[in-house]
Coordinates of C-alpha atoms and ligand atoms in Angstrom, one line a residue:
X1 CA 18.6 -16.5 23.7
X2 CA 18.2 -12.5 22.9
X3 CA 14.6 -11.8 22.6
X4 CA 13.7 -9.4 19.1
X5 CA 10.3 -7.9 19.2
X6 CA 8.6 -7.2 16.1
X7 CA 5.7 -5.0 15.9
X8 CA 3.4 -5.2 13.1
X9 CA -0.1 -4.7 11.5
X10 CA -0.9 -8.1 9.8
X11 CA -4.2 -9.4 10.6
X12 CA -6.2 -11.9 9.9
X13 CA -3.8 -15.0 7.7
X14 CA -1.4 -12.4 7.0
X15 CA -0.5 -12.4 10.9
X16 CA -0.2 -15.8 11.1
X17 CA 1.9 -15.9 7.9
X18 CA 4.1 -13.9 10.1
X19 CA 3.8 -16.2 12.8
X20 CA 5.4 -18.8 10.9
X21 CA 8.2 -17.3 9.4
X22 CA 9.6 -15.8 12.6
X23 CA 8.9 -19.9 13.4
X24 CA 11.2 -20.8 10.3
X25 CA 13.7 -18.6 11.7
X26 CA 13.9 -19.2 15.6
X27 CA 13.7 -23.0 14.5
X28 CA 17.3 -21.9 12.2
X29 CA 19.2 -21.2 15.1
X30 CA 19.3 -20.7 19.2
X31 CA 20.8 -16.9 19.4
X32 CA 18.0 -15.4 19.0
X33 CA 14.4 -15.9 19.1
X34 CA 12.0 -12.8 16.7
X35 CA 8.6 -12.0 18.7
X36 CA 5.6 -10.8 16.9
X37 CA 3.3 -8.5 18.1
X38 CA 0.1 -7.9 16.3
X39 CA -0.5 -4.0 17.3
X40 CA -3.5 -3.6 15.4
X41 CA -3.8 -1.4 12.0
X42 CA -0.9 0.4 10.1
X43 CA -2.4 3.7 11.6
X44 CA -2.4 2.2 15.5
X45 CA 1.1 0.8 15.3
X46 CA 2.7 3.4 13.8
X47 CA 1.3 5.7 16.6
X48 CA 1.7 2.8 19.5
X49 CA 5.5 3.1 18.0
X50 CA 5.7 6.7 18.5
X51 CA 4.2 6.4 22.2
X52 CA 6.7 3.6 23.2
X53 CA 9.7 5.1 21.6
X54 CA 8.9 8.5 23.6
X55 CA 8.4 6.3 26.9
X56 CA 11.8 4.6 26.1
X57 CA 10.0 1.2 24.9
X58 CA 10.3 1.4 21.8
X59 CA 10.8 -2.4 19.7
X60 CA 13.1 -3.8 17.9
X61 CA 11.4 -3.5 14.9
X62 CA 8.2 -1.6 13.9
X63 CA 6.2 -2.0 10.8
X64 CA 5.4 1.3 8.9
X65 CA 2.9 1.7 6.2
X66 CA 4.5 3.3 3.1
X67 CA 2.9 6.5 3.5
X68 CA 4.4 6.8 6.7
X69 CA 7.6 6.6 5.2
X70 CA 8.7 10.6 5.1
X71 CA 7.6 10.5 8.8
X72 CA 10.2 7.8 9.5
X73 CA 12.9 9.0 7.8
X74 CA 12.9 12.4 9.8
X75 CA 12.8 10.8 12.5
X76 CA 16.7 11.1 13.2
X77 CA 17.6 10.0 16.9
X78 CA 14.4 7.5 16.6
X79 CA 15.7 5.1 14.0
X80 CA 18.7 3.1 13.4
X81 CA 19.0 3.2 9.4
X82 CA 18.7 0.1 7.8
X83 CA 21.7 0.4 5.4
X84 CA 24.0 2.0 8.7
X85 CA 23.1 -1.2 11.3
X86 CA 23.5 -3.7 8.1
X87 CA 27.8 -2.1 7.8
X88 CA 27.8 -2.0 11.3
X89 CA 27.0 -5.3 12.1
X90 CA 29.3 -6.8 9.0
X91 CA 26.0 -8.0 7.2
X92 CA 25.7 -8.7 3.4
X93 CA 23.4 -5.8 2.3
X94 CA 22.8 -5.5 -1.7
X95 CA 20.0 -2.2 -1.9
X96 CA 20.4 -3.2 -6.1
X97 CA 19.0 -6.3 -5.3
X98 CA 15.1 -4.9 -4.6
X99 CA 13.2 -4.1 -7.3
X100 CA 13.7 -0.4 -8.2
X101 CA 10.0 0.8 -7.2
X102 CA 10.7 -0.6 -4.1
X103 CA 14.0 0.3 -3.4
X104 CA 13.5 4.5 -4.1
X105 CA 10.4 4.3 -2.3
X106 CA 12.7 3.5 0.8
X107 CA 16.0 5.5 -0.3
X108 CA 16.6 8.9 1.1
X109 CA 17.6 11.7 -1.2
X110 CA 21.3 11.2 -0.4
X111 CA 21.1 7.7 -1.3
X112 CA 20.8 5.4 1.6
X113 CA 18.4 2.6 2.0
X114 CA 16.8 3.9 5.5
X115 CA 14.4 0.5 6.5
X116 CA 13.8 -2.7 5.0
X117 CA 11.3 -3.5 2.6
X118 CA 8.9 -6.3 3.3
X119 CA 5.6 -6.3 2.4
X120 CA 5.1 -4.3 -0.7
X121 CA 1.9 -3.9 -2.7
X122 CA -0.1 -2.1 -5.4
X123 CA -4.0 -2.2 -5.6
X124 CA -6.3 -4.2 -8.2
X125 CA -9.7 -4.8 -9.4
X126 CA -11.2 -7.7 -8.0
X127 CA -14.3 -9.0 -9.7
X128 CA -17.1 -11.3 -9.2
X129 CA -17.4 -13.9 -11.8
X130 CA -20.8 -15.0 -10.8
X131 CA -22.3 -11.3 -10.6
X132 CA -20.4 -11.1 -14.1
X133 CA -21.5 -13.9 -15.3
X134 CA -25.2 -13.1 -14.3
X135 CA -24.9 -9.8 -15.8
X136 CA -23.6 -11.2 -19.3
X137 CA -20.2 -8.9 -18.9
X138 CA -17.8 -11.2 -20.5
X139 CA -14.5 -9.4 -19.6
X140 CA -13.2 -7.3 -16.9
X141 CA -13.4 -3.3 -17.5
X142 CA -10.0 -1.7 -19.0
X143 CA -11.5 2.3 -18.3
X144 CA -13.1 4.1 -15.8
X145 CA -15.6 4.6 -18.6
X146 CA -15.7 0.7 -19.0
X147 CA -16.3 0.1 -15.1
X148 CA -18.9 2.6 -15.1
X149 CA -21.5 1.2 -17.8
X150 CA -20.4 -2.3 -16.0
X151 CA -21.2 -1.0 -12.3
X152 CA -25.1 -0.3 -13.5
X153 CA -25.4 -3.0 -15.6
X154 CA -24.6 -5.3 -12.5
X155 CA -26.9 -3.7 -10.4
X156 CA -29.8 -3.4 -12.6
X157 CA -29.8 -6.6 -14.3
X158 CA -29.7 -7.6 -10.2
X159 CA -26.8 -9.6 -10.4
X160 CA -25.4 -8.2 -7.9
X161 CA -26.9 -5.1 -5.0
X162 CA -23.6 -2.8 -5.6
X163 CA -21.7 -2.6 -8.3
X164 CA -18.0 -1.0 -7.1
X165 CA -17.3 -0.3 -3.5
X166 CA -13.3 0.2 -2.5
X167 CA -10.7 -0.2 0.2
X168 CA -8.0 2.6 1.0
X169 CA -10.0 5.6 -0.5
X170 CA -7.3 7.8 -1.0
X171 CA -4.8 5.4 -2.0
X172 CA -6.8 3.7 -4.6
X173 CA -9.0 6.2 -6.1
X174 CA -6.8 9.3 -5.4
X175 CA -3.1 8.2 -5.5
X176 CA -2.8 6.0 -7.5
X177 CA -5.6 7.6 -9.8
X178 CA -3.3 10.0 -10.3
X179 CA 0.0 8.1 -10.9
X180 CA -1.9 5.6 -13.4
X181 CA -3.0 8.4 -15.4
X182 CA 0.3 10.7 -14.8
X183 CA -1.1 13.2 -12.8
X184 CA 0.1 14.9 -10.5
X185 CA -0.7 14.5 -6.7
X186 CA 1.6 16.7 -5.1
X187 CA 4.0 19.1 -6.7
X188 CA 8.3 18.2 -6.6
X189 CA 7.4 14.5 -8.0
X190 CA 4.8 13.6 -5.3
X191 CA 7.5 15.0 -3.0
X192 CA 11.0 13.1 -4.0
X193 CA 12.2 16.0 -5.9
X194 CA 11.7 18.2 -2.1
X195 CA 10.6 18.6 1.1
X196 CA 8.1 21.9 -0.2
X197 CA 5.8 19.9 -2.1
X198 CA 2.5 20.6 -1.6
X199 CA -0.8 18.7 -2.9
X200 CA -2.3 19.7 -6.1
X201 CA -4.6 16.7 -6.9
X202 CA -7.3 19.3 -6.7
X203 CA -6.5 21.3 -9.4
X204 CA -6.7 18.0 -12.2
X205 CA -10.1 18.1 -14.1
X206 CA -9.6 14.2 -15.0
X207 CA -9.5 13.3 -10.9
X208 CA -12.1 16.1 -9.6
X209 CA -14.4 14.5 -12.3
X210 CA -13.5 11.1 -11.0
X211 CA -14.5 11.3 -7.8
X212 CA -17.7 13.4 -8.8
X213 CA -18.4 10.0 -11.2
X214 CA -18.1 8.4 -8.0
X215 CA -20.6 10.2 -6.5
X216 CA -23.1 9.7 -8.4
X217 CA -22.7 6.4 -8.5
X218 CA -23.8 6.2 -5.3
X219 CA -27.0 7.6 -5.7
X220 CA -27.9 3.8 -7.6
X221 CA -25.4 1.6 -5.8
X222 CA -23.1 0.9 -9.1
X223 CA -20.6 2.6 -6.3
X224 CA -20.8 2.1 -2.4
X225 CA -18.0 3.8 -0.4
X226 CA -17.3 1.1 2.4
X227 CA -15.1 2.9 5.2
X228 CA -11.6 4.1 5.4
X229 CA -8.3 2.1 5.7
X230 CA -9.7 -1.9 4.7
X231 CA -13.1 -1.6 5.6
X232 CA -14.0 -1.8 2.2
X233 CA -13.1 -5.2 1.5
X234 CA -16.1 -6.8 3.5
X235 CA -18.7 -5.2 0.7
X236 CA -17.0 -7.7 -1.7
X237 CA -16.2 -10.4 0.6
X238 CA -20.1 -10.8 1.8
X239 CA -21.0 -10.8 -2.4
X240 CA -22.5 -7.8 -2.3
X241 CA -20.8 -5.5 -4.6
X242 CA -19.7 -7.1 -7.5
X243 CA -16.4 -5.1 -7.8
X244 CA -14.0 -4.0 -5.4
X245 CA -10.5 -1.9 -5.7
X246 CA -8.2 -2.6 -3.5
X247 CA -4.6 -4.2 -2.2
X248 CA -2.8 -7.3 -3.9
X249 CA -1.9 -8.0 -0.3
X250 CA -6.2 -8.6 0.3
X251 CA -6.2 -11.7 -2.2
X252 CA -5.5 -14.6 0.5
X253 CA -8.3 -12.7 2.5
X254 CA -10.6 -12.7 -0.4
X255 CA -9.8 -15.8 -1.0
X256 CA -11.3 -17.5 1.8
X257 CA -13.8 -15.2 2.6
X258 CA -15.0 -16.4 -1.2
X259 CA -14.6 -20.1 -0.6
X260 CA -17.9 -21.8 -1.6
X261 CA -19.7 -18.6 -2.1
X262 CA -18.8 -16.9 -5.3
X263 CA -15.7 -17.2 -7.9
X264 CA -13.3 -13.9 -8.4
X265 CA -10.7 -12.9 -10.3
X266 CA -8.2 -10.0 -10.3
X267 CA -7.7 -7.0 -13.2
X268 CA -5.9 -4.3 -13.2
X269 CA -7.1 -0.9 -12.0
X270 CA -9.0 0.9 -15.0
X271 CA -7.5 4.2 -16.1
X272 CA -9.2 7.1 -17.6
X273 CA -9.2 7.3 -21.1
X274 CA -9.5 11.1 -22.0
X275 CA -6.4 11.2 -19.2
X276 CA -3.8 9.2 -20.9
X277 CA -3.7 6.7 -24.4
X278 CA -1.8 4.2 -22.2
X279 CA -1.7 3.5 -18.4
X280 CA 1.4 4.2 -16.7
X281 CA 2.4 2.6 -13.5
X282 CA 0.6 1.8 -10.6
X283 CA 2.7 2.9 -7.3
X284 CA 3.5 0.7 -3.9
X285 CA 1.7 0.4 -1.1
X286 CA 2.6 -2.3 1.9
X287 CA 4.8 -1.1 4.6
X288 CA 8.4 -1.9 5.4
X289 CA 10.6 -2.4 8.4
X290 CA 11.9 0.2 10.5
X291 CA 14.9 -1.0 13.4
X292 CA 14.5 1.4 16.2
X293 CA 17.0 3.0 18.5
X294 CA 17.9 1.7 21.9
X295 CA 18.3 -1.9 21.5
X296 CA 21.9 -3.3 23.2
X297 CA 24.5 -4.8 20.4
X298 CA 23.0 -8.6 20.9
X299 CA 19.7 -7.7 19.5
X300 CA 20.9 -5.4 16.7
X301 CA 23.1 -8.3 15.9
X302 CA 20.4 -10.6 15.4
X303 CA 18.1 -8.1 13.9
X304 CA 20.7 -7.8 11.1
X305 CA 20.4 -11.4 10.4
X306 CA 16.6 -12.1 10.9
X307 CA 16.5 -8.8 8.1
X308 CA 18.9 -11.0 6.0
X309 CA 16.4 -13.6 6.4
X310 CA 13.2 -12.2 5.4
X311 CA 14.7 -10.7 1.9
X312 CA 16.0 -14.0 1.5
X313 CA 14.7 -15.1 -2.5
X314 CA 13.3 -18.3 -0.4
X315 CA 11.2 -16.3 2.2
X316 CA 10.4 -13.3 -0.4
X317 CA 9.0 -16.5 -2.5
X318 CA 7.0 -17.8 -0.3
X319 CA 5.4 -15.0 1.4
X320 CA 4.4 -13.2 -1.8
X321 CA 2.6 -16.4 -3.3
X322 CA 1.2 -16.5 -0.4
X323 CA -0.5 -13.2 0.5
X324 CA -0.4 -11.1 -2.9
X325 CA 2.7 -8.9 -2.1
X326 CA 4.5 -8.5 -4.8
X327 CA 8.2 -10.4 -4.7
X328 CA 10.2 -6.9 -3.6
X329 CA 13.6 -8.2 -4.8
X330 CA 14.3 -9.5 -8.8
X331 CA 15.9 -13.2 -7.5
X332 CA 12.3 -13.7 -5.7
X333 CA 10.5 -13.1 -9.0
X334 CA 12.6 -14.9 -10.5
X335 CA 12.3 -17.8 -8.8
X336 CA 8.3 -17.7 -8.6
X337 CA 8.3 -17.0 -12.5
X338 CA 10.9 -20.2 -12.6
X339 CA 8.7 -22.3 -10.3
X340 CA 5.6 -21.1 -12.9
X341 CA 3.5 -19.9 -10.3
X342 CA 2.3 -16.5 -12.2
X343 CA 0.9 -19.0 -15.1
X344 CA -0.4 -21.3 -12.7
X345 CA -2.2 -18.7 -10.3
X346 CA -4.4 -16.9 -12.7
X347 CA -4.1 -12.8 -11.7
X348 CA -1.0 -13.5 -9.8
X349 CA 0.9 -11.5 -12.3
X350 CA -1.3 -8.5 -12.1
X351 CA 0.3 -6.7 -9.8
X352 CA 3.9 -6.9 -10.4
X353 CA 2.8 -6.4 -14.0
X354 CA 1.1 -3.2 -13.2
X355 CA 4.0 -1.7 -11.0
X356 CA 6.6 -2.2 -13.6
X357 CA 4.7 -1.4 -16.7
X358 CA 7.0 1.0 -18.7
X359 CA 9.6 4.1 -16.6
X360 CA 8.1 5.8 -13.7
X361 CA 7.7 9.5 -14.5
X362 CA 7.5 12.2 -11.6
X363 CA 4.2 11.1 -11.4
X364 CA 4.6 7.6 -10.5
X365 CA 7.8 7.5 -8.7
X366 CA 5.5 7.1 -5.5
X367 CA 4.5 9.2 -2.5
X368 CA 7.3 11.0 0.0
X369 CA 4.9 13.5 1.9
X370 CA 5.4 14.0 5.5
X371 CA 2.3 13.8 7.5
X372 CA 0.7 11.7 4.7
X373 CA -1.2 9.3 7.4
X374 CA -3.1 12.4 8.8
X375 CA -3.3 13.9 5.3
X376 CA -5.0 10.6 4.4
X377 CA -7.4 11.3 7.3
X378 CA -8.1 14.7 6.0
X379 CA -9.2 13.4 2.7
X380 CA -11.3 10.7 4.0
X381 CA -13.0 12.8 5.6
X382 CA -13.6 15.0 2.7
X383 CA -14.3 12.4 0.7
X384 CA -17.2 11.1 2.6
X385 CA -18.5 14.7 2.2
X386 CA -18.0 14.4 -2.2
X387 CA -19.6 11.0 -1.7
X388 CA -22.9 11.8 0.9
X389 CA -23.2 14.5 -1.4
X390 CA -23.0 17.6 0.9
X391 CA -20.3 19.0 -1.4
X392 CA -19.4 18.7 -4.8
X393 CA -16.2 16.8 -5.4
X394 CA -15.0 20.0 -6.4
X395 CA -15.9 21.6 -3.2
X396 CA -14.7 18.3 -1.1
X397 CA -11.0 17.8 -2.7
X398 CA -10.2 22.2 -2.6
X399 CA -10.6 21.7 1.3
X400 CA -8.4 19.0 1.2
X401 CA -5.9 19.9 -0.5
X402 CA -5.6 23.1 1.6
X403 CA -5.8 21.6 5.1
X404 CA -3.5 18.9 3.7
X405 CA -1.1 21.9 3.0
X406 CA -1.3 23.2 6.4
X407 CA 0.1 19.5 7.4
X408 CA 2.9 20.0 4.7
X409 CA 4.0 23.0 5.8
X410 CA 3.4 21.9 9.3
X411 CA 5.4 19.3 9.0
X412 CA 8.7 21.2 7.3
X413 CA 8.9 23.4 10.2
X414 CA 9.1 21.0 12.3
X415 CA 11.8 19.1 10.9
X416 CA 13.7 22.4 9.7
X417 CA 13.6 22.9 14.0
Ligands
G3P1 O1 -3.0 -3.7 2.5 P1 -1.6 -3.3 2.2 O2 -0.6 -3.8 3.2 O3 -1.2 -3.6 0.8 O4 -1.5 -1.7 2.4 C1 -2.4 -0.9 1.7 C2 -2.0 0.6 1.8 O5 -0.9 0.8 0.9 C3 -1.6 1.0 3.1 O6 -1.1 2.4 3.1

């Protein structure tokens, strides 16, 4: 049998989920047989991928976080485009067939589907019902405003040592702060409308005073920042803070970290009131599946089918129940929604109902920013200044806007070369 290797980023029960469906589908037939490889965060295999695809090593198949996505799709003579290997390989391909958040995250300006979605996402508030309880909050906060009075009632009634803490800084607090409450992160529609964008989160009163709301939460704990990337999540997980905001994708995680320890539930992310009357929609997060050059006919063959396989409404099914993706194409939500799982998993719905609320704007179209994973890095880091309080938030998001600039404009001249 042709051997397919599949690098990816899912830890923990997610990588064994993974596991067990490239089981399902070496068990479906003898051609080929799909090999995980667990290469450690979004951030390492995206830059293990790099280094192997230089040395001539690339895999078959790499996993790519969605802001890597801009990255990808410049990479010409590195990637075999989904929607080309899927005609040349004679494989049914529908691109209408994915939900449309998911699908223009992943389609180039021309029009083509360039990788394969899998694991898409969008972040939530997950909440405590014990601490909640405790604290006599009866129901989840809608606002900012809401989360705020919430976070210091938690921690002063001592129901709980920390009120908020979050995973995915920038992506949760910043990103999709700003699509939520249609404002703008970057200018050309966060990018999709051309490569010149360039970052103006700085320059919204409503997210510079969110952060700086942040920030002073820290001073009483109703908000601890936990780390970059996922880091986060084990502030909630041990029951110390009472709140956490963060991917759908974390809820089988949660899950059993919570097992015997604490009841939780999931909300949608608050928005700011004085921003918008109504929330807007959240954008994706996740990663999809890149098909890398290099690989002989065989294997290209049988990546085609094992691609077919994954978006199958079966598989889609499955995995999304099971991790807190949301189902990416419309016949995998339909069949959950026809199997009744969204009314019999309570906050299951969250998600998907949060991505698709109303018509995406230039605001909440999504992200397509090349060097957004080191961009992201930037504003970690200038984050952590806003929130040990060496700068005003002010201060912290100016710089990093402008050094994120410098990476914009880095980044176009090296792909107008
Ligand atoms: O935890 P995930 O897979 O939902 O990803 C979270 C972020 O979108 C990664 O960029």
């Amino acid at each position: 049998a042709t051997t397919i290797t599949w690098w990816h980023a899912m830890e923990g029960a997610l990588g064994e989920k993974v596991n067990a469906i490239a089981d399902e589908f070496n068990a479906s037939q003898d051609e080929y047989v799909v090999k995980p490889v667990y290469k450690g965060s979004y951030s390492d295999n995206l830059t293990a991928t790099i280094a192997a695809f230089r040395a001539g090593q690339a895999p078959a198949i790499t996993q790519v976080f969605e802001v890597g996505t801009a990255t990808m799709m410049s990479a010409k003579g590195a990637i075999y485009p989904v929607y080309q290997l899927m005609q040349d390989t004679g494989t049914p391909f529908d691109p209408d067939a994915f939900l449309p958040a998911v699908k223009s995250y992943y389609t180039s300006s021309d029009g083509h589907m360039l990788s394969m979605p899998f694991n898409s996402s969008t972040p939530v508030l997950y909440y405590n019902q014990d601490a909640f309880a405790k604290a006599g909050i009866e129901t989840p906060p809608r606002t900012w405003a809401e989360l705020g009075r919430d976070a210091h009632k938690l921690v002063e009634s001592g129901a709980a040592e920390c009120g908020l803490t979050t995973a995915w800084p920038s992506w949760t607090q910043l990103e999709n702060f700003s699509a939520i409450n249609d404002l703008p992160f970057a200018t050309q529609a966060n990018g999709f409308n051309g490569s010149d964008a360039r970052l103006v989160f700085d320059q919204q009163p409503a997210t510079v005073a969110h952060i700086q709301d942040l920030a002073e939460w820290q001073k009483s704990h109703a908000f601890e920042y936990g780390g970059r990337a996922d880091s986060g999540t084990k502030r909630f997980q041990s029951g110390r803070c009472a709140m956490l905001t963060t991917s759908s994708a974390s809820r089988a995680g949660i899950q059993e970290a919570a097992k015997g320890k604490f009841g939780f539930a999931i909300a949608p992310l608050p928005y700011d009131a004085e921003a918008v009357s109504q929330p807007r929609n959240s954008i994706i997060g996740g990663a999809s599946l890149w098909v890398m050059q290099g690989q002989s006919d065989t294997v290209y063959q049988g990546v085609a089918e094992f691609l077919n396989f994954l978006s199958s409404p079966a598989v889609q099914a499955d995995w999304a129940s099971f991790t807190g993706y949301v189902p990416i194409t419309t016949a995998a939500y339909e069949q959950l929604k026809a199997e009744g799982f969204y009314t019999k998993t309570p906050g299951a719905s969250v998600a998907i109902d949060q991505l698709t609320r109303g018509t995406p704007d230039d605001n909440g179209r999504g992200l397509r920013l090349g060097n957004m994973p080191q961009i992201r890095n930037i504003i970690a880091e200038q984050l952590e200044k806003a929130f040990n309080g060496s700068e005003t938030a002010a201060q912290a998001l100016t710089t990093a806007a402008k050094r994120g600039n410098a990476e914009l404009e880095q980044f176009e001249r090296s792909v107008s070369n």
